[in-house]
């Protein structure tokens, strides 16, 4: 059963603007990743990205537990852990693909969001 979505999210400027804006930011991010990978090795870049994600995850965990008083149960969090592992694997392959041949891989990697919008 699907939820009823407000009309402003379906038939408005916002409904078109945000996906296109996301495509632009994602493409810019992929370009900047290629620039960074020209300066440092893939392994170092990957470690830096993963430490960044880990730092944000720890900060958000403390915010949710101590500020928002959210209760966590490990059995119900299983899908989120699987998603985190898949994200890490995806980040690893992404970095090495961009590092190996940015000219060929960057347009392919960035095109997924374009197809998502379509």
PDB file of C-alpha atoms in Angstrom:
ATOM      1  CA  UNK A   1       0.000   0.000   0.000  1.00  0.00           C
ATOM      2  CA  UNK A   2       1.476   3.331  -1.044  1.00  0.00           C
ATOM      3  CA  UNK A   3       1.197   6.518   0.935  1.00  0.00           C
ATOM      4  CA  UNK A   4      -0.489   9.543  -0.569  1.00  0.00           C
ATOM      5  CA  UNK A   5       2.206  12.019  -1.568  1.00  0.00           C
ATOM      6  CA  UNK A   6       1.490  15.723  -1.310  1.00  0.00           C
ATOM      7  CA  UNK A   7       0.917  17.432  -4.668  1.00  0.00           C
ATOM      8  CA  UNK A   8       3.727  19.927  -4.071  1.00  0.00           C
ATOM      9  CA  UNK A   9       6.213  17.038  -4.209  1.00  0.00           C
ATOM     10  CA  UNK A  10       4.746  15.646  -7.430  1.00  0.00           C
ATOM     11  CA  UNK A  11       3.608  18.596  -9.556  1.00  0.00           C
ATOM     12  CA  UNK A  12       5.824  21.534  -8.748  1.00  0.00           C
ATOM     13  CA  UNK A  13       9.117  23.227  -9.380  1.00  0.00           C
ATOM     14  CA  UNK A  14      10.577  21.406  -6.353  1.00  0.00           C
ATOM     15  CA  UNK A  15       9.730  18.015  -7.874  1.00  0.00           C
ATOM     16  CA  UNK A  16      11.860  18.856 -10.922  1.00  0.00           C
ATOM     17  CA  UNK A  17      14.516  21.079  -9.365  1.00  0.00           C
ATOM     18  CA  UNK A  18      15.852  18.786  -6.638  1.00  0.00           C
ATOM     19  CA  UNK A  19      16.554  15.722  -8.820  1.00  0.00           C
ATOM     20  CA  UNK A  20      18.287  17.891 -11.427  1.00  0.00           C
ATOM     21  CA  UNK A  21      20.203  19.764  -8.714  1.00  0.00           C
ATOM     22  CA  UNK A  22      21.255  16.399  -7.277  1.00  0.00           C
ATOM     23  CA  UNK A  23      22.525  15.305 -10.711  1.00  0.00           C
ATOM     24  CA  UNK A  24      24.611  18.460 -10.978  1.00  0.00           C
ATOM     25  CA  UNK A  25      26.091  18.064  -7.489  1.00  0.00           C
ATOM     26  CA  UNK A  26      26.744  14.360  -8.067  1.00  0.00           C
ATOM     27  CA  UNK A  27      28.516  15.044 -11.361  1.00  0.00           C
ATOM     28  CA  UNK A  28      30.601  17.774  -9.742  1.00  0.00           C
ATOM     29  CA  UNK A  29      31.491  15.399  -6.901  1.00  0.00           C
ATOM     30  CA  UNK A  30      32.589  12.708  -9.346  1.00  0.00           C
ATOM     31  CA  UNK A  31      34.729  15.262 -11.201  1.00  0.00           C
ATOM     32  CA  UNK A  32      36.342  16.409  -7.952  1.00  0.00           C
ATOM     33  CA  UNK A  33      36.978  12.787  -6.939  1.00  0.00           C
ATOM     34  CA  UNK A  34      38.915  12.332 -10.172  1.00  0.00           C
ATOM     35  CA  UNK A  35      40.929  15.484  -9.425  1.00  0.00           C
ATOM     36  CA  UNK A  36      41.742  14.247  -5.908  1.00  0.00           C
ATOM     37  CA  UNK A  37      42.742  10.828  -7.216  1.00  0.00           C
ATOM     38  CA  UNK A  38      45.297  12.460  -9.530  1.00  0.00           C
ATOM     39  CA  UNK A  39      47.091  13.762  -6.431  1.00  0.00           C
ATOM     40  CA  UNK A  40      46.875  10.844  -3.968  1.00  0.00           C
ATOM     41  CA  UNK A  41      46.743   7.050  -4.362  1.00  0.00           C
ATOM     42  CA  UNK A  42      43.399   5.228  -4.416  1.00  0.00           C
ATOM     43  CA  UNK A  43      44.056   3.411  -1.137  1.00  0.00           C
ATOM     44  CA  UNK A  44      44.726   6.655   0.740  1.00  0.00           C
ATOM     45  CA  UNK A  45      41.645   8.322  -0.728  1.00  0.00           C
ATOM     46  CA  UNK A  46      39.488   5.339   0.172  1.00  0.00           C
ATOM     47  CA  UNK A  47      40.730   5.342   3.771  1.00  0.00           C
ATOM     48  CA  UNK A  48      40.048   9.081   4.015  1.00  0.00           C
ATOM     49  CA  UNK A  49      36.499   8.661   2.695  1.00  0.00           C
ATOM     50  CA  UNK A  50      35.792   5.738   5.026  1.00  0.00           C
ATOM     51  CA  UNK A  51      37.131   7.629   8.067  1.00  0.00           C
ATOM     52  CA  UNK A  52      34.866  10.523   7.111  1.00  0.00           C
ATOM     53  CA  UNK A  53      31.821   8.232   6.914  1.00  0.00           C
ATOM     54  CA  UNK A  54      32.800   6.548  10.188  1.00  0.00           C
ATOM     55  CA  UNK A  55      33.182   9.897  11.960  1.00  0.00           C
ATOM     56  CA  UNK A  56      29.766  11.028  10.744  1.00  0.00           C
ATOM     57  CA  UNK A  57      28.204   7.703  11.763  1.00  0.00           C
ATOM     58  CA  UNK A  58      29.636   7.949  15.286  1.00  0.00           C
ATOM     59  CA  UNK A  59      28.500  11.580  15.636  1.00  0.00           C
ATOM     60  CA  UNK A  60      24.998  10.746  14.410  1.00  0.00           C
ATOM     61  CA  UNK A  61      24.810   7.706  16.689  1.00  0.00           C
ATOM     62  CA  UNK A  62      25.655   9.833  19.743  1.00  0.00           C
ATOM     63  CA  UNK A  63      23.192  12.501  18.636  1.00  0.00           C
ATOM     64  CA  UNK A  64      20.392   9.969  18.197  1.00  0.00           C
ATOM     65  CA  UNK A  65      21.084   8.105  21.434  1.00  0.00           C
ATOM     66  CA  UNK A  66      21.901  10.977  23.789  1.00  0.00           C
ATOM     67  CA  UNK A  67      20.059  13.977  22.330  1.00  0.00           C
ATOM     68  CA  UNK A  68      17.029  12.457  20.607  1.00  0.00           C
ATOM     69  CA  UNK A  69      16.855   9.504  23.074  1.00  0.00           C
ATOM     70  CA  UNK A  70      16.306   6.995  20.261  1.00  0.00           C
ATOM     71  CA  UNK A  71      16.232   3.353  21.351  1.00  0.00           C
ATOM     72  CA  UNK A  72      18.227   0.888  19.247  1.00  0.00           C
ATOM     73  CA  UNK A  73      17.755  -2.854  19.009  1.00  0.00           C
ATOM     74  CA  UNK A  74      20.403  -4.831  17.138  1.00  0.00           C
ATOM     75  CA  UNK A  75      17.968  -7.314  15.533  1.00  0.00           C
ATOM     76  CA  UNK A  76      15.934  -4.491  13.988  1.00  0.00           C
ATOM     77  CA  UNK A  77      19.061  -2.655  12.798  1.00  0.00           C
ATOM     78  CA  UNK A  78      20.282  -5.577  10.653  1.00  0.00           C
ATOM     79  CA  UNK A  79      19.214  -4.113   7.293  1.00  0.00           C
ATOM     80  CA  UNK A  80      21.049  -0.888   8.121  1.00  0.00           C
ATOM     81  CA  UNK A  81      24.262  -2.795   8.854  1.00  0.00           C
ATOM     82  CA  UNK A  82      23.910  -4.683   5.569  1.00  0.00           C
ATOM     83  CA  UNK A  83      23.359  -1.364   3.786  1.00  0.00           C
ATOM     84  CA  UNK A  84      26.488   0.059   5.436  1.00  0.00           C
ATOM     85  CA  UNK A  85      28.559  -2.916   4.269  1.00  0.00           C
ATOM     86  CA  UNK A  86      27.173  -2.567   0.731  1.00  0.00           C
ATOM     87  CA  UNK A  87      27.947   1.174   0.777  1.00  0.00           C
ATOM     88  CA  UNK A  88      31.531   0.440   1.840  1.00  0.00           C
ATOM     89  CA  UNK A  89      31.957  -2.123  -0.937  1.00  0.00           C
ATOM     90  CA  UNK A  90      30.479   0.331  -3.438  1.00  0.00           C
ATOM     91  CA  UNK A  91      32.783   3.119  -2.261  1.00  0.00           C
ATOM     92  CA  UNK A  92      35.795   0.810  -2.594  1.00  0.00           C
ATOM     93  CA  UNK A  93      34.937  -0.175  -6.169  1.00  0.00           C
ATOM     94  CA  UNK A  94      34.020   3.418  -7.068  1.00  0.00           C
ATOM     95  CA  UNK A  95      37.388   4.786  -5.936  1.00  0.00           C
ATOM     96  CA  UNK A  96      39.359   2.174  -7.836  1.00  0.00           C
ATOM     97  CA  UNK A  97      37.238   2.633 -10.974  1.00  0.00           C
ATOM     98  CA  UNK A  98      37.735   6.401 -10.921  1.00  0.00           C
ATOM     99  CA  UNK A  99      41.437   5.976 -10.163  1.00  0.00           C
ATOM    100  CA  UNK A 100      41.974   3.469 -12.974  1.00  0.00           C
ATOM    101  CA  UNK A 101      40.355   5.489 -15.761  1.00  0.00           C
ATOM    102  CA  UNK A 102      38.449   8.596 -14.760  1.00  0.00           C
ATOM    103  CA  UNK A 103      37.697   9.637 -18.335  1.00  0.00           C
ATOM    104  CA  UNK A 104      35.751   6.435 -19.037  1.00  0.00           C
ATOM    105  CA  UNK A 105      34.320   5.659 -15.609  1.00  0.00           C
ATOM    106  CA  UNK A 106      33.160   9.118 -14.431  1.00  0.00           C
ATOM    107  CA  UNK A 107      30.367   9.507 -17.029  1.00  0.00           C
ATOM    108  CA  UNK A 108      29.198   5.951 -16.414  1.00  0.00           C
ATOM    109  CA  UNK A 109      29.176   6.366 -12.642  1.00  0.00           C
ATOM    110  CA  UNK A 110      27.401   9.728 -12.773  1.00  0.00           C
ATOM    111  CA  UNK A 111      24.770   8.571 -15.254  1.00  0.00           C
ATOM    112  CA  UNK A 112      22.920   6.415 -12.716  1.00  0.00           C
ATOM    113  CA  UNK A 113      21.229   9.446 -11.186  1.00  0.00           C
ATOM    114  CA  UNK A 114      20.194  10.671 -14.627  1.00  0.00           C
ATOM    115  CA  UNK A 115      18.466   7.358 -15.300  1.00  0.00           C
ATOM    116  CA  UNK A 116      16.898   7.511 -11.849  1.00  0.00           C
ATOM    117  CA  UNK A 117      15.398  10.903 -12.667  1.00  0.00           C
ATOM    118  CA  UNK A 118      14.084   9.674 -16.002  1.00  0.00           C
TER     119      UNK A 118
END
